[in-house]
């Protein structure tokens, strides 16, 4: 746990520096997605027999999430199938320039919590993003408050705090072009990643023996 806190504290400093110096809107969605997974969560896919075991379990988690969550979201596998990423439009969850969860957000997060509580062998990573409009520092603060609010609400629904880490990303790693209204709308998003926890990793490693 101390290692998690140390890693995320260091990353927070990097986020603040990058956000204050601005982000290039010319980044492609593919490049941004790759950087997001690597920069925020660190590490690489397990691969091999153990990775295949994790991928099978994550595929099952994805199917269930696809059934229980409302339609206005995107669900995809990442990190060579070893993670599931759920992306929500932040406009669906929060009022403009506010960090308070709306009723729709609470309903969605209750559905998500009910699902992930059935699988204690997974961890959650919560990342909230803004577009590049406005003050970079304020965007960073807003995204941090939103990410924390999501974490706190999931904890209130029974998801163990030890399973979750959260990060406000500000305008870092845009998913689309910030120069267009539609691109900025895509960039204002919440990502919740489902990753293998220690129990799943251990079980996957035992599959190799």
PDB file of C-alpha atoms in Angstrom:
ATOM      1  CA  UNK A   1       0.000   0.000   0.000  1.00  0.00           C
ATOM      2  CA  UNK A   2       2.857   2.383   0.836  1.00  0.00           C
ATOM      3  CA  UNK A   3       4.331   1.691  -2.576  1.00  0.00           C
ATOM      4  CA  UNK A   4       1.025   2.607  -4.239  1.00  0.00           C
ATOM      5  CA  UNK A   5       0.863   5.882  -2.348  1.00  0.00           C
ATOM      6  CA  UNK A   6       4.478   6.702  -3.182  1.00  0.00           C
ATOM      7  CA  UNK A   7       4.023   5.957  -6.877  1.00  0.00           C
ATOM      8  CA  UNK A   8       0.833   7.982  -7.134  1.00  0.00           C
ATOM      9  CA  UNK A   9       2.279  10.892  -5.178  1.00  0.00           C
ATOM     10  CA  UNK A  10       5.183  11.076  -7.602  1.00  0.00           C
ATOM     11  CA  UNK A  11       2.824  10.894 -10.538  1.00  0.00           C
ATOM     12  CA  UNK A  12       0.698  13.692  -9.111  1.00  0.00           C
ATOM     13  CA  UNK A  13       3.735  15.984  -9.171  1.00  0.00           C
ATOM     14  CA  UNK A  14       4.359  15.082 -12.811  1.00  0.00           C
ATOM     15  CA  UNK A  15       0.700  15.720 -13.637  1.00  0.00           C
ATOM     16  CA  UNK A  16       0.785  19.161 -12.052  1.00  0.00           C
ATOM     17  CA  UNK A  17       3.911  20.185 -13.946  1.00  0.00           C
ATOM     18  CA  UNK A  18       2.579  18.898 -17.248  1.00  0.00           C
ATOM     19  CA  UNK A  19      -0.824  20.460 -16.786  1.00  0.00           C
ATOM     20  CA  UNK A  20       0.611  23.860 -15.971  1.00  0.00           C
ATOM     21  CA  UNK A  21       2.884  23.789 -19.011  1.00  0.00           C
ATOM     22  CA  UNK A  22       0.033  22.779 -21.318  1.00  0.00           C
ATOM     23  CA  UNK A  23      -0.729  19.776 -23.540  1.00  0.00           C
ATOM     24  CA  UNK A  24      -0.411  19.299 -27.281  1.00  0.00           C
ATOM     25  CA  UNK A  25      -3.834  18.905 -28.844  1.00  0.00           C
ATOM     26  CA  UNK A  26      -2.304  17.201 -31.874  1.00  0.00           C
ATOM     27  CA  UNK A  27      -1.869  13.905 -29.993  1.00  0.00           C
ATOM     28  CA  UNK A  28      -3.799  11.096 -31.646  1.00  0.00           C
ATOM     29  CA  UNK A  29      -6.385   9.132 -29.692  1.00  0.00           C
ATOM     30  CA  UNK A  30      -4.329   5.958 -30.127  1.00  0.00           C
ATOM     31  CA  UNK A  31      -1.173   7.567 -28.805  1.00  0.00           C
ATOM     32  CA  UNK A  32      -3.022   9.180 -25.922  1.00  0.00           C
ATOM     33  CA  UNK A  33      -4.650   5.911 -24.900  1.00  0.00           C
ATOM     34  CA  UNK A  34      -1.303   4.146 -24.863  1.00  0.00           C
ATOM     35  CA  UNK A  35       0.295   6.844 -22.740  1.00  0.00           C
ATOM     36  CA  UNK A  36      -2.629   6.885 -20.343  1.00  0.00           C
ATOM     37  CA  UNK A  37      -2.354   3.212 -19.508  1.00  0.00           C
ATOM     38  CA  UNK A  38       1.425   3.322 -19.184  1.00  0.00           C
ATOM     39  CA  UNK A  39       1.754   6.620 -17.328  1.00  0.00           C
ATOM     40  CA  UNK A  40      -1.119   6.346 -14.892  1.00  0.00           C
ATOM     41  CA  UNK A  41      -1.003   2.696 -13.971  1.00  0.00           C
ATOM     42  CA  UNK A  42       2.550   1.670 -14.762  1.00  0.00           C
ATOM     43  CA  UNK A  43       3.808  -1.823 -15.453  1.00  0.00           C
ATOM     44  CA  UNK A  44       3.208  -4.003 -18.467  1.00  0.00           C
ATOM     45  CA  UNK A  45       0.933  -6.865 -19.391  1.00  0.00           C
ATOM     46  CA  UNK A  46       1.803 -10.153 -17.683  1.00  0.00           C
ATOM     47  CA  UNK A  47       1.654 -12.181 -20.872  1.00  0.00           C
ATOM     48  CA  UNK A  48       2.154 -15.901 -21.348  1.00  0.00           C
ATOM     49  CA  UNK A  49      -0.021 -18.511 -19.637  1.00  0.00           C
ATOM     50  CA  UNK A  50      -0.667 -16.271 -16.638  1.00  0.00           C
ATOM     51  CA  UNK A  51      -1.690 -13.402 -18.898  1.00  0.00           C
ATOM     52  CA  UNK A  52      -4.063 -15.665 -20.811  1.00  0.00           C
ATOM     53  CA  UNK A  53      -5.694 -16.697 -17.514  1.00  0.00           C
ATOM     54  CA  UNK A  54      -6.172 -13.049 -16.522  1.00  0.00           C
ATOM     55  CA  UNK A  55      -7.525 -12.186 -19.975  1.00  0.00           C
ATOM     56  CA  UNK A  56     -10.182 -14.904 -19.728  1.00  0.00           C
ATOM     57  CA  UNK A  57     -11.375 -13.580 -16.388  1.00  0.00           C
ATOM     58  CA  UNK A  58     -11.374  -9.991 -17.620  1.00  0.00           C
ATOM     59  CA  UNK A  59     -13.396 -10.998 -20.671  1.00  0.00           C
ATOM     60  CA  UNK A  60     -16.045 -12.371 -18.289  1.00  0.00           C
ATOM     61  CA  UNK A  61     -16.002  -9.144 -16.268  1.00  0.00           C
ATOM     62  CA  UNK A  62     -16.438  -7.116 -19.441  1.00  0.00           C
ATOM     63  CA  UNK A  63     -19.489  -9.124 -20.508  1.00  0.00           C
ATOM     64  CA  UNK A  64     -21.175  -8.580 -17.150  1.00  0.00           C
ATOM     65  CA  UNK A  65     -20.380  -4.865 -17.077  1.00  0.00           C
ATOM     66  CA  UNK A  66     -21.774  -4.554 -20.585  1.00  0.00           C
ATOM     67  CA  UNK A  67     -25.054  -6.014 -19.339  1.00  0.00           C
ATOM     68  CA  UNK A  68     -25.477  -4.102 -16.077  1.00  0.00           C
ATOM     69  CA  UNK A  69     -24.253  -0.621 -17.010  1.00  0.00           C
ATOM     70  CA  UNK A  70     -26.461   1.889 -18.858  1.00  0.00           C
ATOM     71  CA  UNK A  71     -25.824   2.289 -22.564  1.00  0.00           C
ATOM     72  CA  UNK A  72     -24.125   5.689 -22.501  1.00  0.00           C
ATOM     73  CA  UNK A  73     -20.584   4.445 -21.947  1.00  0.00           C
ATOM     74  CA  UNK A  74     -17.791   2.650 -23.738  1.00  0.00           C
ATOM     75  CA  UNK A  75     -16.320  -0.633 -22.518  1.00  0.00           C
ATOM     76  CA  UNK A  76     -13.142  -2.094 -23.966  1.00  0.00           C
ATOM     77  CA  UNK A  77     -10.332  -4.428 -23.063  1.00  0.00           C
ATOM     78  CA  UNK A  78      -6.823  -3.024 -22.797  1.00  0.00           C
ATOM     79  CA  UNK A  79      -3.293  -4.053 -21.914  1.00  0.00           C
ATOM     80  CA  UNK A  80      -3.507  -7.115 -24.198  1.00  0.00           C
ATOM     81  CA  UNK A  81      -6.842  -8.137 -22.703  1.00  0.00           C
ATOM     82  CA  UNK A  82      -5.625  -8.045 -19.093  1.00  0.00           C
ATOM     83  CA  UNK A  83      -7.665  -4.965 -18.155  1.00  0.00           C
ATOM     84  CA  UNK A  84     -11.135  -3.589 -18.777  1.00  0.00           C
ATOM     85  CA  UNK A  85     -11.629   0.142 -19.283  1.00  0.00           C
ATOM     86  CA  UNK A  86     -15.037   1.766 -18.865  1.00  0.00           C
ATOM     87  CA  UNK A  87     -15.308   5.320 -20.180  1.00  0.00           C
ATOM     88  CA  UNK A  88     -18.091   7.763 -19.327  1.00  0.00           C
ATOM     89  CA  UNK A  89     -18.808  11.242 -20.674  1.00  0.00           C
ATOM     90  CA  UNK A  90     -18.265  13.468 -17.631  1.00  0.00           C
ATOM     91  CA  UNK A  91     -21.248  15.555 -18.768  1.00  0.00           C
ATOM     92  CA  UNK A  92     -23.389  12.539 -17.923  1.00  0.00           C
ATOM     93  CA  UNK A  93     -22.045  12.399 -14.362  1.00  0.00           C
ATOM     94  CA  UNK A  94     -21.346  15.991 -13.267  1.00  0.00           C
ATOM     95  CA  UNK A  95     -22.788  19.436 -13.762  1.00  0.00           C
ATOM     96  CA  UNK A  96     -20.615  21.831 -15.758  1.00  0.00           C
ATOM     97  CA  UNK A  97     -17.560  22.985 -13.769  1.00  0.00           C
ATOM     98  CA  UNK A  98     -18.771  21.069 -10.698  1.00  0.00           C
ATOM     99  CA  UNK A  99     -17.561  17.954  -8.899  1.00  0.00           C
ATOM    100  CA  UNK A 100     -20.842  16.886  -7.285  1.00  0.00           C
ATOM    101  CA  UNK A 101     -22.208  13.594  -8.621  1.00  0.00           C
ATOM    102  CA  UNK A 102     -25.632  13.895 -10.218  1.00  0.00           C
ATOM    103  CA  UNK A 103     -28.385  11.306  -9.678  1.00  0.00           C
ATOM    104  CA  UNK A 104     -27.545   9.576 -12.958  1.00  0.00           C
ATOM    105  CA  UNK A 105     -23.936   9.201 -11.858  1.00  0.00           C
ATOM    106  CA  UNK A 106     -24.967   7.691  -8.536  1.00  0.00           C
ATOM    107  CA  UNK A 107     -27.202   5.160 -10.287  1.00  0.00           C
ATOM    108  CA  UNK A 108     -24.397   4.172 -12.660  1.00  0.00           C
ATOM    109  CA  UNK A 109     -21.850   3.841  -9.869  1.00  0.00           C
ATOM    110  CA  UNK A 110     -24.227   1.733  -7.780  1.00  0.00           C
ATOM    111  CA  UNK A 111     -24.552  -0.670 -10.701  1.00  0.00           C
ATOM    112  CA  UNK A 112     -20.790  -0.720 -11.144  1.00  0.00           C
ATOM    113  CA  UNK A 113     -20.166  -1.296  -7.436  1.00  0.00           C
ATOM    114  CA  UNK A 114     -22.621  -4.196  -7.306  1.00  0.00           C
ATOM    115  CA  UNK A 115     -20.692  -5.831 -10.134  1.00  0.00           C
ATOM    116  CA  UNK A 116     -17.137  -5.297  -8.913  1.00  0.00           C
ATOM    117  CA  UNK A 117     -18.062  -6.294  -5.354  1.00  0.00           C
ATOM    118  CA  UNK A 118     -18.653  -9.784  -6.701  1.00  0.00           C
ATOM    119  CA  UNK A 119     -15.036  -9.913  -7.835  1.00  0.00           C
ATOM    120  CA  UNK A 120     -12.720  -8.930  -4.953  1.00  0.00           C
ATOM    121  CA  UNK A 121      -9.746 -10.226  -6.950  1.00  0.00           C
ATOM    122  CA  UNK A 122      -9.745  -7.052  -9.069  1.00  0.00           C
ATOM    123  CA  UNK A 123      -8.537  -3.507  -8.393  1.00  0.00           C
ATOM    124  CA  UNK A 124      -9.992  -0.254  -9.701  1.00  0.00           C
ATOM    125  CA  UNK A 125      -8.130   2.731 -11.090  1.00  0.00           C
ATOM    126  CA  UNK A 126     -10.179   5.911 -11.480  1.00  0.00           C
ATOM    127  CA  UNK A 127      -8.962   8.660 -13.817  1.00  0.00           C
ATOM    128  CA  UNK A 128     -10.884  11.844 -14.595  1.00  0.00           C
ATOM    129  CA  UNK A 129     -10.048  14.194 -17.492  1.00  0.00           C
ATOM    130  CA  UNK A 130     -11.067  17.637 -18.711  1.00  0.00           C
ATOM    131  CA  UNK A 131     -10.637  19.350 -22.055  1.00  0.00           C
ATOM    132  CA  UNK A 132      -7.965  22.028 -22.513  1.00  0.00           C
ATOM    133  CA  UNK A 133     -10.329  25.013 -22.331  1.00  0.00           C
ATOM    134  CA  UNK A 134      -9.830  27.383 -19.416  1.00  0.00           C
ATOM    135  CA  UNK A 135      -7.135  27.481 -16.774  1.00  0.00           C
ATOM    136  CA  UNK A 136      -4.960  24.337 -16.690  1.00  0.00           C
ATOM    137  CA  UNK A 137      -4.495  24.391 -12.922  1.00  0.00           C
ATOM    138  CA  UNK A 138      -8.225  24.774 -12.266  1.00  0.00           C
ATOM    139  CA  UNK A 139      -8.942  21.936 -14.696  1.00  0.00           C
ATOM    140  CA  UNK A 140      -6.509  19.738 -12.807  1.00  0.00           C
ATOM    141  CA  UNK A 141      -8.113  20.566  -9.458  1.00  0.00           C
ATOM    142  CA  UNK A 142     -11.615  19.919 -10.854  1.00  0.00           C
ATOM    143  CA  UNK A 143     -10.614  16.552 -12.300  1.00  0.00           C
ATOM    144  CA  UNK A 144      -8.979  15.561  -9.000  1.00  0.00           C
ATOM    145  CA  UNK A 145     -12.133  16.429  -7.047  1.00  0.00           C
ATOM    146  CA  UNK A 146     -14.296  14.493  -9.487  1.00  0.00           C
ATOM    147  CA  UNK A 147     -12.072  11.418  -9.357  1.00  0.00           C
ATOM    148  CA  UNK A 148     -12.018  11.550  -5.552  1.00  0.00           C
ATOM    149  CA  UNK A 149     -15.806  11.915  -5.471  1.00  0.00           C
ATOM    150  CA  UNK A 150     -16.211   8.799  -7.611  1.00  0.00           C
ATOM    151  CA  UNK A 151     -13.837   6.868  -5.346  1.00  0.00           C
ATOM    152  CA  UNK A 152     -15.673   8.017  -2.221  1.00  0.00           C
ATOM    153  CA  UNK A 153     -19.079   7.088  -3.614  1.00  0.00           C
ATOM    154  CA  UNK A 154     -17.894   3.616  -4.665  1.00  0.00           C
ATOM    155  CA  UNK A 155     -16.457   3.131  -1.189  1.00  0.00           C
ATOM    156  CA  UNK A 156     -19.843   4.089   0.278  1.00  0.00           C
ATOM    157  CA  UNK A 157     -21.330   1.324  -1.882  1.00  0.00           C
ATOM    158  CA  UNK A 158     -19.057  -1.257  -0.320  1.00  0.00           C
ATOM    159  CA  UNK A 159     -16.026  -1.256  -2.620  1.00  0.00           C
ATOM    160  CA  UNK A 160     -12.967  -1.545  -0.369  1.00  0.00           C
ATOM    161  CA  UNK A 161     -10.788   1.563  -0.393  1.00  0.00           C
ATOM    162  CA  UNK A 162      -7.707  -0.670  -0.553  1.00  0.00           C
ATOM    163  CA  UNK A 163      -8.801  -1.800  -4.022  1.00  0.00           C
ATOM    164  CA  UNK A 164      -9.015   1.703  -5.460  1.00  0.00           C
ATOM    165  CA  UNK A 165      -6.656   4.442  -6.525  1.00  0.00           C
ATOM    166  CA  UNK A 166      -7.762   7.644  -8.213  1.00  0.00           C
ATOM    167  CA  UNK A 167      -6.189  10.450 -10.214  1.00  0.00           C
ATOM    168  CA  UNK A 168      -7.289  13.787 -11.598  1.00  0.00           C
ATOM    169  CA  UNK A 169      -5.603  14.161 -14.972  1.00  0.00           C
ATOM    170  CA  UNK A 170      -6.740  17.598 -16.085  1.00  0.00           C
ATOM    171  CA  UNK A 171      -6.255  17.995 -19.832  1.00  0.00           C
ATOM    172  CA  UNK A 172      -3.469  15.422 -20.125  1.00  0.00           C
ATOM    173  CA  UNK A 173      -3.674  12.725 -22.809  1.00  0.00           C
ATOM    174  CA  UNK A 174      -6.625  13.964 -24.881  1.00  0.00           C
ATOM    175  CA  UNK A 175      -8.690  11.268 -26.550  1.00  0.00           C
ATOM    176  CA  UNK A 176      -9.587  13.628 -29.415  1.00  0.00           C
ATOM    177  CA  UNK A 177      -8.677  17.026 -30.886  1.00  0.00           C
ATOM    178  CA  UNK A 178      -9.209  19.854 -28.396  1.00  0.00           C
ATOM    179  CA  UNK A 179      -9.574  22.328 -31.278  1.00  0.00           C
ATOM    180  CA  UNK A 180     -13.103  21.119 -32.063  1.00  0.00           C
ATOM    181  CA  UNK A 181     -16.264  21.104 -29.886  1.00  0.00           C
ATOM    182  CA  UNK A 182     -16.814  17.385 -30.487  1.00  0.00           C
ATOM    183  CA  UNK A 183     -13.197  16.647 -29.610  1.00  0.00           C
ATOM    184  CA  UNK A 184     -13.390  18.621 -26.386  1.00  0.00           C
ATOM    185  CA  UNK A 185     -16.582  16.756 -25.466  1.00  0.00           C
ATOM    186  CA  UNK A 186     -14.766  13.427 -25.896  1.00  0.00           C
ATOM    187  CA  UNK A 187     -11.881  14.640 -23.769  1.00  0.00           C
ATOM    188  CA  UNK A 188     -14.168  15.465 -20.832  1.00  0.00           C
ATOM    189  CA  UNK A 189     -14.382  11.929 -19.529  1.00  0.00           C
ATOM    190  CA  UNK A 190     -14.135   9.546 -16.603  1.00  0.00           C
ATOM    191  CA  UNK A 191     -12.226   6.293 -17.018  1.00  0.00           C
ATOM    192  CA  UNK A 192     -12.587   3.408 -14.592  1.00  0.00           C
ATOM    193  CA  UNK A 193     -10.087   0.633 -15.144  1.00  0.00           C
ATOM    194  CA  UNK A 194     -10.586  -2.877 -13.809  1.00  0.00           C
ATOM    195  CA  UNK A 195      -7.204  -4.538 -13.272  1.00  0.00           C
ATOM    196  CA  UNK A 196      -5.987  -7.806 -11.803  1.00  0.00           C
ATOM    197  CA  UNK A 197      -5.550  -7.591  -8.036  1.00  0.00           C
ATOM    198  CA  UNK A 198      -2.996  -9.499  -6.001  1.00  0.00           C
ATOM    199  CA  UNK A 199      -5.276 -12.535  -5.635  1.00  0.00           C
ATOM    200  CA  UNK A 200      -5.888 -12.825  -9.378  1.00  0.00           C
ATOM    201  CA  UNK A 201      -2.208 -12.349 -10.144  1.00  0.00           C
ATOM    202  CA  UNK A 202      -1.263 -15.079  -7.692  1.00  0.00           C
ATOM    203  CA  UNK A 203      -3.829 -17.497  -9.085  1.00  0.00           C
ATOM    204  CA  UNK A 204      -2.670 -16.731 -12.623  1.00  0.00           C
ATOM    205  CA  UNK A 205       0.949 -17.393 -11.686  1.00  0.00           C
ATOM    206  CA  UNK A 206      -0.037 -20.734 -10.138  1.00  0.00           C
ATOM    207  CA  UNK A 207      -1.616 -21.699 -13.461  1.00  0.00           C
ATOM    208  CA  UNK A 208       1.866 -21.679 -14.953  1.00  0.00           C
ATOM    209  CA  UNK A 209       3.080 -24.427 -12.605  1.00  0.00           C
TER     210      UNK A 209
END
